[in-house]
Coordinates of C-alpha atoms in Angstrom, one line a residue:
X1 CA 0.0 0.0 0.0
X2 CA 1.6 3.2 -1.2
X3 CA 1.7 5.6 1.5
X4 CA 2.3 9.1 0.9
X5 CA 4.3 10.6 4.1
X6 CA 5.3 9.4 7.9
X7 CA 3.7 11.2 10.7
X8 CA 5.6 15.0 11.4
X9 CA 8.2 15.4 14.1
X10 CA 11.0 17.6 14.8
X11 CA 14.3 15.4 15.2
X12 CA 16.1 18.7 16.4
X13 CA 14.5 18.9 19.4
X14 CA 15.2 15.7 21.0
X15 CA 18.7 16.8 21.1
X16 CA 18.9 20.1 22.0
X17 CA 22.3 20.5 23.3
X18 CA 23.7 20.2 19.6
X19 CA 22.4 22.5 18.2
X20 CA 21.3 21.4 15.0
X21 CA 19.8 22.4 12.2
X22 CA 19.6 22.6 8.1
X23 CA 22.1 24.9 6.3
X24 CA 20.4 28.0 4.6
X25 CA 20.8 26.1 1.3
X26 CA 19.2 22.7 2.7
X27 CA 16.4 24.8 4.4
X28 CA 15.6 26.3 1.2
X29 CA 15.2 22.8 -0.6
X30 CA 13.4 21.9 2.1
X31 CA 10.6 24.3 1.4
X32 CA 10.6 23.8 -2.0
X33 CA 9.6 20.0 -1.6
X34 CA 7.0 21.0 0.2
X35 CA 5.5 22.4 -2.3
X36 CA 2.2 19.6 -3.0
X37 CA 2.1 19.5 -7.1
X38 CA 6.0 18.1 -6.9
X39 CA 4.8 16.0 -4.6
X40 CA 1.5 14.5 -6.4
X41 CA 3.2 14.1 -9.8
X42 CA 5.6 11.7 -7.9
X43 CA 3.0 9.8 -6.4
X44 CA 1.1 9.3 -9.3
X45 CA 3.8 7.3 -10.9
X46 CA 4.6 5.3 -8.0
X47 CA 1.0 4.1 -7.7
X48 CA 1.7 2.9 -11.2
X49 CA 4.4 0.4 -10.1
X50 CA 1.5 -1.8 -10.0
X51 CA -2.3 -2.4 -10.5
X52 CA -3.0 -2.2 -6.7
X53 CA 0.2 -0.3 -5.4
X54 CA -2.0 2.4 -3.8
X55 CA -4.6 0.3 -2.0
X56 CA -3.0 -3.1 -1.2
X57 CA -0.2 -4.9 0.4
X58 CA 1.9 -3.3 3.4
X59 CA 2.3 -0.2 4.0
X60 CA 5.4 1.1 1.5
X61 CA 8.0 3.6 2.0
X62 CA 6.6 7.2 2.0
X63 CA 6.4 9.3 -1.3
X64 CA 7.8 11.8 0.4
X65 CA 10.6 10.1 1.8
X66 CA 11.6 8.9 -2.0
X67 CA 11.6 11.9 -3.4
X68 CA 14.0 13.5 -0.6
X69 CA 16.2 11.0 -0.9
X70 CA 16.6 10.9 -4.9
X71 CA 17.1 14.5 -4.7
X72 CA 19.8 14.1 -1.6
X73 CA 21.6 11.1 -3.8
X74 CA 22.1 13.7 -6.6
X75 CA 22.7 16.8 -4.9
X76 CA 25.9 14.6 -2.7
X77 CA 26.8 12.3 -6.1
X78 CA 26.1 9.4 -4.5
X79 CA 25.3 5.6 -5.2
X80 CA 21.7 4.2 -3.7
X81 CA 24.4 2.2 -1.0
X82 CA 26.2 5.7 -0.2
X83 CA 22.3 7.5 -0.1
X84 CA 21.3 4.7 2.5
X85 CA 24.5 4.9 4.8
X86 CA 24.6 8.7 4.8
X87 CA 21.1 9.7 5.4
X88 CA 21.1 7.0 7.9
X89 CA 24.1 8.4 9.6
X90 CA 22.9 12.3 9.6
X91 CA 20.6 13.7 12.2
X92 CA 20.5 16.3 9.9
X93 CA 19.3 14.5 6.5
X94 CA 17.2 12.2 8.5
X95 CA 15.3 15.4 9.3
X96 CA 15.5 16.9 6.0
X97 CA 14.6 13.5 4.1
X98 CA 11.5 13.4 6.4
X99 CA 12.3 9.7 7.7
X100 CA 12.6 10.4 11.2
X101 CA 13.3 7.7 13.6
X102 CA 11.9 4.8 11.0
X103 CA 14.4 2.6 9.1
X104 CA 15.9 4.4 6.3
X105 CA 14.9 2.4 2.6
X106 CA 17.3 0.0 1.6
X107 CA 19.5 0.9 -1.3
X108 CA 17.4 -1.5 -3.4
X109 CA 14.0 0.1 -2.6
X110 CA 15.4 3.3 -3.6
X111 CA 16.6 1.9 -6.8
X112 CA 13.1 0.2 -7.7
X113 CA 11.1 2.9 -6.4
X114 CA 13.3 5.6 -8.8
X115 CA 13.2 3.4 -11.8
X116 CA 9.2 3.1 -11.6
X117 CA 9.6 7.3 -12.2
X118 CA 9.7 8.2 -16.1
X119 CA 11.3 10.3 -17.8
X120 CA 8.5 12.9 -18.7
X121 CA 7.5 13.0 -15.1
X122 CA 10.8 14.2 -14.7
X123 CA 10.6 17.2 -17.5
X124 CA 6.9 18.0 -15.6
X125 CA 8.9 18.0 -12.5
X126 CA 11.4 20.7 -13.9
X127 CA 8.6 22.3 -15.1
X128 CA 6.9 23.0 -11.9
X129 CA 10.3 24.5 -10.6
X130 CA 10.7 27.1 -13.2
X131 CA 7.1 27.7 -11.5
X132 CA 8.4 28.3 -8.1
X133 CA 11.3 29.6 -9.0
X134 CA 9.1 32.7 -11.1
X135 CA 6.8 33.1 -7.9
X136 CA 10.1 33.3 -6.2
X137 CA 11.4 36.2 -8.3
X138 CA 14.3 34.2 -9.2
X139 CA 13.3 34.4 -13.1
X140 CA 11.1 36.1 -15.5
X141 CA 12.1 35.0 -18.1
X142 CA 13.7 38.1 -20.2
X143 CA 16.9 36.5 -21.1
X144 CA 17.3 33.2 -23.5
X145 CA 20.1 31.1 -24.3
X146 CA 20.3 27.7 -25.6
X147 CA 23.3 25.4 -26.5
X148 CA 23.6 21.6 -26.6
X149 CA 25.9 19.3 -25.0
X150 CA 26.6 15.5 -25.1
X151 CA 25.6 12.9 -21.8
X152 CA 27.8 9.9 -22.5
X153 CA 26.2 6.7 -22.0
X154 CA 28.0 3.8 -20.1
X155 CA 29.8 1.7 -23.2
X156 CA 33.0 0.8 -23.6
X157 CA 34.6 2.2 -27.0
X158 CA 33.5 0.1 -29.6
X159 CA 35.2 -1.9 -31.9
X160 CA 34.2 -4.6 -34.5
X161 CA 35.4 -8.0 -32.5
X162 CA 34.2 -6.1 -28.9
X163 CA 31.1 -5.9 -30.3
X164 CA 31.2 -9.3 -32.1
X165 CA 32.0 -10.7 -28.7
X166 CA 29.9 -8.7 -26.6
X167 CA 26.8 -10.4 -29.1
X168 CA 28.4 -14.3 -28.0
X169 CA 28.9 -13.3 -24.3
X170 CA 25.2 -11.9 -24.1
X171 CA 23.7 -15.0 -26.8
X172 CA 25.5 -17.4 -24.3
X173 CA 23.9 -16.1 -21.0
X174 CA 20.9 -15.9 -22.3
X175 CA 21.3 -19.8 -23.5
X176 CA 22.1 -21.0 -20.4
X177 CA 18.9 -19.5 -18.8
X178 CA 17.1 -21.2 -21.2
X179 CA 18.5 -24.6 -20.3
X180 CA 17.5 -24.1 -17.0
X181 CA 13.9 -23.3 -17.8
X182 CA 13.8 -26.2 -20.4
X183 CA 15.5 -28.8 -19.0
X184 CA 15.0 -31.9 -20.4
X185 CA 11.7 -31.6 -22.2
X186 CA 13.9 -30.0 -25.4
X187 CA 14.8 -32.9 -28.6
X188 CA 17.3 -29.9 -29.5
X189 CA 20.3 -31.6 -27.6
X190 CA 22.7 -30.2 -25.7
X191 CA 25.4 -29.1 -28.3
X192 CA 22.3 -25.9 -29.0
X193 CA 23.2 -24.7 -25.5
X194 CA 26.9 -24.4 -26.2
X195 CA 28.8 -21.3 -25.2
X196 CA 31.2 -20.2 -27.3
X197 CA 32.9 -17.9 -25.4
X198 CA 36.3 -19.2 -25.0
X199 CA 36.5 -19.5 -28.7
X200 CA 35.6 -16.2 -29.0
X201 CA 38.3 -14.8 -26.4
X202 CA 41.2 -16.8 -28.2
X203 CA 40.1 -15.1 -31.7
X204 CA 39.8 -11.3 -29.9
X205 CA 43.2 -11.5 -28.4
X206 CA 44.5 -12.9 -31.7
X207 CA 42.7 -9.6 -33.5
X208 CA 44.7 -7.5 -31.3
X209 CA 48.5 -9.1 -32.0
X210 CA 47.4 -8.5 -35.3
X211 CA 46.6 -5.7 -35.0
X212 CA 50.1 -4.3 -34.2
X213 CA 51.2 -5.4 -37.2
X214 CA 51.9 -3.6 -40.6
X215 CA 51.8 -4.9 -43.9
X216 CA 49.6 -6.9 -46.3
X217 CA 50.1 -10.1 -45.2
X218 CA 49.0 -8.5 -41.6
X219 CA 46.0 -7.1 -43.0
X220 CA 44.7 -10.8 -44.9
X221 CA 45.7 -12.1 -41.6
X222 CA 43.2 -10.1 -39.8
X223 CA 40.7 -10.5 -42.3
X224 CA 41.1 -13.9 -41.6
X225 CA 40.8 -13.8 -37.9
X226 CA 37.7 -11.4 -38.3
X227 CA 35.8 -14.1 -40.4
X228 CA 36.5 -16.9 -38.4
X229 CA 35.2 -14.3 -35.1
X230 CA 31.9 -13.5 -37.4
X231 CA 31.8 -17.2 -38.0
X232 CA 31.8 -18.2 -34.3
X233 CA 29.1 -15.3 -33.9
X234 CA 26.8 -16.9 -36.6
X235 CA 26.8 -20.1 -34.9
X236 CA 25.9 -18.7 -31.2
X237 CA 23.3 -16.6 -33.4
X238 CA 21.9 -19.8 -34.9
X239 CA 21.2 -21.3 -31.8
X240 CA 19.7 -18.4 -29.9
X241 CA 17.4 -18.8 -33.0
X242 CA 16.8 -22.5 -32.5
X243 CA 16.2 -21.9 -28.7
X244 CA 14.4 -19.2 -29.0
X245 CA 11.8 -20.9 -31.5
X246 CA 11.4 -24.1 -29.0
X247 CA 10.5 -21.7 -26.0
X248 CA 7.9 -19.6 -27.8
X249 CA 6.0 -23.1 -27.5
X250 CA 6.0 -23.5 -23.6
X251 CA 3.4 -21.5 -21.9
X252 CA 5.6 -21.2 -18.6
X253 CA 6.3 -17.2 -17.9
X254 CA 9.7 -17.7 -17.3
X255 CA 10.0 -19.2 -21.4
X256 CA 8.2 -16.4 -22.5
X257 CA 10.9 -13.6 -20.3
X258 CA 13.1 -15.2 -22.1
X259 CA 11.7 -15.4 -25.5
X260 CA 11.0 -11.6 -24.9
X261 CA 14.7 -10.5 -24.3
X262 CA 15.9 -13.2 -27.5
X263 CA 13.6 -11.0 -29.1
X264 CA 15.2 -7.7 -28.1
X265 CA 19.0 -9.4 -28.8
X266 CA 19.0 -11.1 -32.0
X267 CA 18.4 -8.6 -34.5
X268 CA 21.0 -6.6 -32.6
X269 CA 23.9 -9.1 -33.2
X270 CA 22.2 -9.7 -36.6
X271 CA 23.2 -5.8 -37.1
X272 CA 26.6 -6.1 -35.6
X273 CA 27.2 -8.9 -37.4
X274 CA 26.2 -7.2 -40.8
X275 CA 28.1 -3.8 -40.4
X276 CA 31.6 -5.8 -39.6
X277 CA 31.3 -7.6 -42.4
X278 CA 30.7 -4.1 -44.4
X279 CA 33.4 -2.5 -42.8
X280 CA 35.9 -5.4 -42.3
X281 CA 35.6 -7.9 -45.1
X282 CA 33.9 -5.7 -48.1
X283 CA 36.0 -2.4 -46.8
X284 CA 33.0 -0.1 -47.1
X285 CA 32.3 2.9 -45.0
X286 CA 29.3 2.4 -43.0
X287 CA 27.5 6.0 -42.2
X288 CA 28.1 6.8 -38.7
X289 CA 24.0 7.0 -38.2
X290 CA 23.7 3.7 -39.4
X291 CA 26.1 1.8 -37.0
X292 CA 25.4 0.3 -34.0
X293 CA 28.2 1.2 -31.2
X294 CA 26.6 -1.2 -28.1
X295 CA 24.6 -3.8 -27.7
X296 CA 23.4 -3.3 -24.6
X297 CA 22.7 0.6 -24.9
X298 CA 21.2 0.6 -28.6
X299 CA 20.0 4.1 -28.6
X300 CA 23.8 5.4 -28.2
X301 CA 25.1 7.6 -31.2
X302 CA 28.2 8.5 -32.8
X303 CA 28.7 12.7 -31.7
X304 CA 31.4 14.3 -33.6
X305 CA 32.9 16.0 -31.7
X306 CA 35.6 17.8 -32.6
X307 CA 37.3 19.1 -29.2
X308 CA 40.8 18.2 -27.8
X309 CA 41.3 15.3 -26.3
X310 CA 38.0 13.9 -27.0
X311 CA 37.4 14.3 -31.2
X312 CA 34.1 11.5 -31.0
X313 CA 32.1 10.7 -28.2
X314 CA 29.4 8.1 -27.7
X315 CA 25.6 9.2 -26.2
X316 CA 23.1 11.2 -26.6
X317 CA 22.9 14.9 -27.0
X318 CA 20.7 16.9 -25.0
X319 CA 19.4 20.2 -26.0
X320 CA 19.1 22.7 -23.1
X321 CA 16.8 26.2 -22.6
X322 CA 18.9 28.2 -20.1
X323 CA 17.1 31.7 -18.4
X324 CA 18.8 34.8 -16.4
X325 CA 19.2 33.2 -12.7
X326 CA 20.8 30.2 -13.8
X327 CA 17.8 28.0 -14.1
X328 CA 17.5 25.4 -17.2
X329 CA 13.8 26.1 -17.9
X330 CA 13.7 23.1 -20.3
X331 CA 15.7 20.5 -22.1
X332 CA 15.0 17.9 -24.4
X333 CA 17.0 14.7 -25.5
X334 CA 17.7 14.7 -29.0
X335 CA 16.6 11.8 -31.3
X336 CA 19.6 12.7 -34.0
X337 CA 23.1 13.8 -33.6
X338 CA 23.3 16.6 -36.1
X339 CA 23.4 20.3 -35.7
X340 CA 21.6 22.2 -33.4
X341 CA 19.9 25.1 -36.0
X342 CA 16.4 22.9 -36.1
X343 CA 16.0 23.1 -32.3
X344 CA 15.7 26.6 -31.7
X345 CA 11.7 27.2 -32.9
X346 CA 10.7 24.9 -30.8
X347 CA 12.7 26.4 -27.8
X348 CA 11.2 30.2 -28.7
X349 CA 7.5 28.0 -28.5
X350 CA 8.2 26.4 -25.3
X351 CA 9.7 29.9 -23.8
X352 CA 6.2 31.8 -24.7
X353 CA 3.9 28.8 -22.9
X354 CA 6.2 28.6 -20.3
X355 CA 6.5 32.3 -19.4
X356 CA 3.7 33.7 -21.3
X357 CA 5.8 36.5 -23.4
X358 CA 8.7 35.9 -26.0
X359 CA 12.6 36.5 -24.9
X360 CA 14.2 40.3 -24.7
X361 CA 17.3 38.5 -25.5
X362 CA 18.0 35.7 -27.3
X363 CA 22.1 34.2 -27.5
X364 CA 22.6 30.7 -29.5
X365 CA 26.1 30.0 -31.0
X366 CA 27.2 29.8 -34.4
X367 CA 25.7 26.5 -34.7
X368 CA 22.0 27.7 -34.0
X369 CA 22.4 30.3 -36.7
X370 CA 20.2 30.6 -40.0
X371 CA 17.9 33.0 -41.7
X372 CA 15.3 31.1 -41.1
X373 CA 15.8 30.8 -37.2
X374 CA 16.4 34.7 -37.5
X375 CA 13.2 35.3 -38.8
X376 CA 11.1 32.9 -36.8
X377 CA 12.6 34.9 -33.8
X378 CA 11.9 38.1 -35.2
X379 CA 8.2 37.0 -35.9
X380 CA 8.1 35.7 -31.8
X381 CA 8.8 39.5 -31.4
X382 CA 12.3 38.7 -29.4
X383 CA 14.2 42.4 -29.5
X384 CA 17.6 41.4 -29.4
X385 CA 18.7 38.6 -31.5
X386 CA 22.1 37.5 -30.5
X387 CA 23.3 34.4 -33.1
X388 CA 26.6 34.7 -34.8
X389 CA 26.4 34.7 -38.7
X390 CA 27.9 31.3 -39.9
X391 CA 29.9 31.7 -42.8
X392 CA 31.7 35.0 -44.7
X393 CA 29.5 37.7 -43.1
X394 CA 28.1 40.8 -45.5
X395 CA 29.4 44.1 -44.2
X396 CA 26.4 45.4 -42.4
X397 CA 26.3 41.8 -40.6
X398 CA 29.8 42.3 -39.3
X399 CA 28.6 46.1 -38.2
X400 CA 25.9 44.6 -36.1
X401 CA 28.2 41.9 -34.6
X402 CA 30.3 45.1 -33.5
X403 CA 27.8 46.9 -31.7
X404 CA 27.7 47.3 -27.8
X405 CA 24.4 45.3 -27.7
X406 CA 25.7 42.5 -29.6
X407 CA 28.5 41.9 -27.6
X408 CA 26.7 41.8 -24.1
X409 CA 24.5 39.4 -25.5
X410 CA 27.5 37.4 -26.4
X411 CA 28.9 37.9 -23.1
X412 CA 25.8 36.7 -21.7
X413 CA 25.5 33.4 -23.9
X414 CA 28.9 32.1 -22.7
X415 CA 27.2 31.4 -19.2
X416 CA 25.3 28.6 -20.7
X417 CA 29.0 26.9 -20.9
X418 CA 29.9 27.3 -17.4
X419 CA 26.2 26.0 -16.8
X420 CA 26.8 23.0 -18.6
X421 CA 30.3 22.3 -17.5
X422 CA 28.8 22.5 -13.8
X423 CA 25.8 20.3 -14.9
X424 CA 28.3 17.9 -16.0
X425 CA 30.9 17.8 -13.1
X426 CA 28.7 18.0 -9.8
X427 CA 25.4 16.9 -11.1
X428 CA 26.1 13.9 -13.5
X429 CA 25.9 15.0 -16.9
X430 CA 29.1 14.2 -18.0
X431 CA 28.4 10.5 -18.2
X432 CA 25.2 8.8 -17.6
X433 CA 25.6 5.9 -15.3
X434 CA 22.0 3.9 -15.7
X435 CA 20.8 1.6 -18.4
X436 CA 18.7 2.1 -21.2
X437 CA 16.9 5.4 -22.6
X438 CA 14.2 5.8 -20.3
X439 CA 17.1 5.2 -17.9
X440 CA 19.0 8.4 -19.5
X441 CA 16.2 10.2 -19.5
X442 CA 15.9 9.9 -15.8
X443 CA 19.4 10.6 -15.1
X444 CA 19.6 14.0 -17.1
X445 CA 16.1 14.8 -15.5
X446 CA 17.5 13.9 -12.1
X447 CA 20.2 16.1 -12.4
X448 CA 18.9 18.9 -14.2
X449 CA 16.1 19.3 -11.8
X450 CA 18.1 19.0 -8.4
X451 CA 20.6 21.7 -9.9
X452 CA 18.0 24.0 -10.4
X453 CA 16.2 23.4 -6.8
X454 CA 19.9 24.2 -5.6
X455 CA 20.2 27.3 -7.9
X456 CA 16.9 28.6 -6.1
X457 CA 17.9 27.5 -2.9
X458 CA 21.1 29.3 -3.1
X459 CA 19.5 32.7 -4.8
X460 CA 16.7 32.7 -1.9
X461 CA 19.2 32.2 1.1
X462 CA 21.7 34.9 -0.4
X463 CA 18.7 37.2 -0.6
X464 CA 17.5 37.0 2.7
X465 CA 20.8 36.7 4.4
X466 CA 21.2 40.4 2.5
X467 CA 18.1 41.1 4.3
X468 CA 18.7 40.1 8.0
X469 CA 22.1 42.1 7.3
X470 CA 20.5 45.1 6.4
X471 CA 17.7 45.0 9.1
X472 CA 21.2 44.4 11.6

């Protein structure tokens, strides 16, 4: 039974003599989670865990309690395990987390509780804190500025034969599960169950002698080894096929998990296994939108890059809406990894429903630029339009670029990078450490949402601590 919070008490005052309580920035987020629409869009995903979550079964761990402690596990970087020691440990965040004197949730709770949250509850979450934050008088919404910036996804770099063998290891696990669940009432045999792993290590360490090695007869060589991997891989294939087929004819649950998450695999190493023999063995150049780099994070891209150190990256861009006082008022996971020109109209729509006027002042890169943008933000009756021209500018374009206004607004658009680069250090962005793209949505949402709740937090204690000095 889902229950929504644990009975009020004040943990400071059972001990007195130390003289506890939440720092200005803490007591700020404090507030703000009280606030009752963050706290019923929460609730009405939870109850969705399952069909009787909210009536049934014992009592759960409070809503409230959840989202207090996702919030703390993002605003500390920590793991569920290091959420469960420290809040346990802390008067303090016991207080601030609402759990009193009950046992804190177990690491595990936390985890399934947060993965039954999806990723648009998060965006309506954010959503509702651009809210507070403009009753707060943090933001009005005059200034714009939008800029993109790439949430790695947890995969190793990929190569041909580390994906070749990542398709046998995952084919093989997946085998032997099925054994189990079929046992003996198969006529397949057992050779259909065979992993072909240690095979499959023997030919990758081969591949990477190889390699190291220059010349033709090094590069037939590696052909070679490739098509004998690709072989070994069509085999494994070949009986996840055959395995696959005989459980789709048991009724059990468990044969039909399995046939589920076949399902999901195979056409996967059927991919891998088409592009390396592409690349590899016919020596063509497979575009970078049409390779798969993971087969366990599928919606991963190829993001050119271009920066020192770090030319190509592998993830997902996300697109983000940046207002005066630091807060991202939206953001949006991009479906392709091109250039970020088709974004912005959608980003001047969003700004008008959100704040209910268009931008003063709107500041995009070079890579936002285009007539069309300018006009569609001329038309949205933004005043100052602050977007580089890309490509040999006209005279009167590079006399515009000069003037005093132009330059503030440039000025002001280089915040967004010190936004992101702080987005990406303390709150997570840099790489994305769950599974799947629900799972990324959740971790950008998570982190985008807990550094704006701390933006307001901070803005609101500075102001009244200016207060209480003045009035002193």
């Amino acid at each position: 039974m889902l229950r929504d919070r644990y009975k009020p008490m004040d943990l400071f005052t059972l001990v007195p003599a130390l003289s506890l309580a939440l720092e200005p920035v803490l007591a700020q987020l404090d507030r703000l989670l009280d606030d009752d629409l963050l706290f019923q869009h929460v609730k009405a995903d939870l109850r969705r865990r399952a069909p009787h979550t909210a009536t049934r079964g014992r009592p759960s761990t409070p809503v409230e309690v959840i989202l207090r402690m996702l919030v703390v596990k993002r605003l500390y970087g920590w793991s569920s395990e290091e959420t469960e020691h420290f809040v346990a440990d802390s008067l303090v965040l016991r207080q601030f987390c609402r759990v009193y004197l009950q046992p804190v949730p177990d690491d595990t709770t936390l985890l399934r509780w947060a993965n039954a949250l999806g990723p648009q509850t998060l965006v309506a979450l954010n959503e509702r804190v651009v809210e507070l934050a403009r009753s707060l008088k943090v933001t009005c919404g005059r200034k714009l500025r939008v800029d993109s910036t790439v949430v790695e996804t947890p995969l190793h770099h990929p190569t041909d034969s580390g994906l070749l063998a990542d398709g046998v290891r995952g084919l093989s696990r997946l085998l032997s599960r099925a054994k189990v669940v079929m046992g003996h009432v198969t006529d397949l045999g057992q050779a259909v169950f065979r992993s072909r792993l240690r095979s499959v290590r023997r030919l990758v360490r081969q591949l990477h002698r190889l390699a190291r090695r220059k010349g033709e007869g090094a590069t037939e060589q590696l052909q070679h080894a490739y098509s004998q991997l690709i072989q070994v891989t069509q085999r494994s294939y070949a009986q996840a096929g055959k395995v696959s087929a005989a459980l789709r004819q048991l009724g059990t649950q468990r044969a039909q998990q399995l046939v589920r998450l076949f399902e999901q695999f195979l056409p996967r190493v059927a991919r891998v296994i088409e592009q390396t023999v592409r690349r590899v063995l016919h020596g063509e150049v497979v575009p970078a939108q049409d390779k798969l780099v993971s087969l366990f994070e599928p919606h991963s891209q190829i993001i050119v890059r271009r920066k020192t150190g770090k030319a190509v990256e592998f993830g997902r861009k996300v697109w983000l809406e940046e207002v005066e006082g630091g807060l991202i008022s939206g953001y949006r996971i991009l479906t392709e990894a091109g250039q970020d020109f088709p974004y912005l109209p959608d980003s001047l729509v969003a700004h008008q429903q959100r704040f209910g006027h268009p931008p003063r002042l709107l500041a995009a890169d070079r890579g936002v630029y285009s007539a069309a943008n300018e006009a569609i933000a001329q038309q949205a009756r933004v005043k100052r339009i602050v977007i580089p021209y890309a490509g040999k500018p006209p005279p009167t374009r590079i006399a515009q670029e000069r003037t005093a206004w132009f330059r503030r607004g440039w000025r002001f658009r280089a915040g967004i990078e010190g936004r992101i680069s702080v987005l990406r250090r303390r709150f997570g962005l840099g790489r994305c450490q769950a599974h799947g793209e629900a799972g990324l949505g959740r971790w950008v949402g998570w982190g985008i949402l807990t550094a704006n709740l701390v933006t307001i937090g901070h803005r609101v204690a500075d102001r009244s601590t200016r207060s209480t000095r003045r009035a002193a």
